[in-house]
Coordinates of C-alpha atoms in Angstrom, one line a residue:
Q23 CA -3.5 8.8 -3.8
V24 CA -4.3 10.2 -7.2
Q25 CA -7.9 11.2 -7.9
L26 CA -9.4 10.6 -11.3
V27 CA -12.4 12.2 -13.1
E28 CA -13.7 11.0 -16.5
S29 CA -15.5 13.0 -19.0
G30 CA -16.5 12.8 -22.7
G31 CA -19.0 10.0 -22.5
G32 CA -22.3 10.1 -24.3
L33 CA -24.3 8.7 -27.3
V34 CA -22.4 7.9 -30.5
Q35 CA -23.5 6.1 -33.7
T36 CA -21.8 3.0 -34.9
G37 CA -18.9 4.0 -37.1
G38 CA -18.5 7.4 -35.4
S39 CA -15.9 8.4 -32.9
L40 CA -15.7 9.5 -29.3
R41 CA -12.9 10.7 -27.1
L42 CA -12.9 10.1 -23.4
S43 CA -10.7 12.1 -21.0
C44 CA -9.5 11.4 -17.5
A45 CA -8.2 14.2 -15.5
A46 CA -6.0 13.4 -12.5
S47 CA -5.4 15.5 -9.4
G48 CA -3.6 15.1 -6.0
R49 CA -0.5 13.5 -7.5
T50 CA 1.3 13.5 -10.8
I51 CA 0.5 10.6 -13.1
S52 CA 4.0 10.5 -14.5
T53 CA 4.9 7.3 -12.7
Y54 CA 1.6 5.5 -12.8
W55 CA 0.3 2.9 -15.2
L56 CA -3.0 4.2 -16.6
G57 CA -5.8 2.4 -18.1
W58 CA -9.5 2.0 -18.9
F59 CA -12.0 -0.6 -17.9
R60 CA -15.7 -0.9 -18.7
Q61 CA -18.8 -2.5 -17.3
A62 CA -22.0 -3.3 -19.0
P63 CA -25.2 -4.0 -17.1
G64 CA -25.2 -7.4 -15.6
K65 CA -21.6 -7.9 -16.6
E66 CA -18.3 -7.9 -14.7
R67 CA -16.0 -4.9 -15.0
E68 CA -13.5 -5.8 -17.8
F69 CA -10.1 -4.6 -18.9
V70 CA -10.0 -2.5 -22.0
T71 CA -6.5 -1.0 -22.3
Y72 CA -3.5 0.4 -20.4
I73 CA -0.4 2.4 -21.0
D74 CA 2.8 2.1 -19.1
W75 CA 4.5 4.9 -17.2
D76 CA 8.0 4.6 -18.6
F77 CA 8.0 3.9 -22.3
G78 CA 4.4 4.6 -23.2
S79 CA 3.8 1.1 -24.5
T80 CA 0.2 0.1 -24.8
T81 CA -1.9 -3.0 -24.3
Y82 CA -5.4 -3.6 -25.6
R83 CA -8.0 -6.4 -25.2
D84 CA -8.4 -8.1 -28.5
S85 CA -11.9 -6.8 -29.3
V86 CA -10.8 -3.1 -29.4
K87 CA -7.4 -3.5 -31.1
G88 CA -7.2 -1.2 -34.2
R89 CA -10.3 0.8 -33.0
F90 CA -9.4 2.3 -29.6
T91 CA -6.3 4.2 -28.7
I92 CA -5.1 5.1 -25.3
S93 CA -2.7 8.1 -24.7
R94 CA -1.4 10.2 -21.9
D95 CA -0.2 13.7 -21.5
N96 CA 1.8 13.9 -18.3
A97 CA 2.2 17.7 -18.6
K98 CA -1.6 18.0 -18.4
N99 CA -2.0 15.2 -15.9
T100 CA -4.6 13.7 -18.2
M101 CA -5.1 10.6 -20.2
Y102 CA -7.5 9.8 -23.1
L103 CA -9.3 7.0 -24.8
Q104 CA -10.0 7.6 -28.5
M105 CA -12.8 5.4 -29.6
N106 CA -13.0 5.0 -33.4
S107 CA -15.6 2.9 -35.1
P108 CA -17.4 2.0 -31.9
K109 CA -19.8 -0.9 -32.0
P110 CA -23.0 -1.5 -30.0
E111 CA -21.2 -4.1 -28.0
D112 CA -18.9 -1.3 -26.7
T113 CA -21.8 0.2 -24.8
A114 CA -20.8 0.3 -21.1
V115 CA -19.8 2.6 -18.3
Y116 CA -16.1 3.3 -18.8
Y117 CA -13.8 3.8 -15.9
C118 CA -10.3 5.3 -16.0
A119 CA -7.8 3.7 -13.6
A120 CA -4.3 4.1 -12.2
G121 CA -1.9 1.8 -10.5
R122 CA 1.7 1.2 -9.6
K123 CA 1.9 -2.0 -11.7
P124 CA 0.5 -3.1 -15.0
I125 CA -3.3 -3.1 -14.7
R126 CA -4.6 -5.9 -16.8
S127 CA -7.2 -6.7 -14.1
T128 CA -9.1 -4.8 -11.5
S129 CA -6.9 -6.1 -8.7
G130 CA -4.0 -4.0 -9.9
V131 CA -5.9 -0.7 -9.7
T132 CA -5.4 1.6 -6.8
S133 CA -7.4 4.6 -8.1
W134 CA -10.7 4.6 -10.0
G135 CA -12.6 7.4 -11.8
Q136 CA -16.4 7.7 -11.2
G137 CA -17.3 6.3 -14.6
T138 CA -18.8 7.8 -17.7
Q139 CA -21.6 6.2 -19.8
V140 CA -20.8 5.4 -23.4
T141 CA -23.8 4.3 -25.5
V142 CA -23.3 3.2 -29.1
S143 CA -26.4 3.1 -31.3
P144 CA -26.8 1.0 -34.4

């Protein structure tokens, strides 16, 4: 099973940018779907984005399209979430995730990171 550790969270102003990283260990990520979820206080954990393992195609929830970009570097066994122009409603704990299938929902995730807090100030 692959182990995941997020980093890069913190406080950012609206209109700024932030880059989250997710480092994997234990197994290579080359054949995993990788993605990001987030959870705000009192809310369910929700899908943000994923990237497939073979062609590198990406999928995003509508609210982050054009602002967030997911990428992966298999050689470094790391994936990233570039957050441009974040909004206060993006404030949440962000979790990186891996699975053997497309991970549009939490049920498809087999490995989770510990989470990193992202707070977007007005």
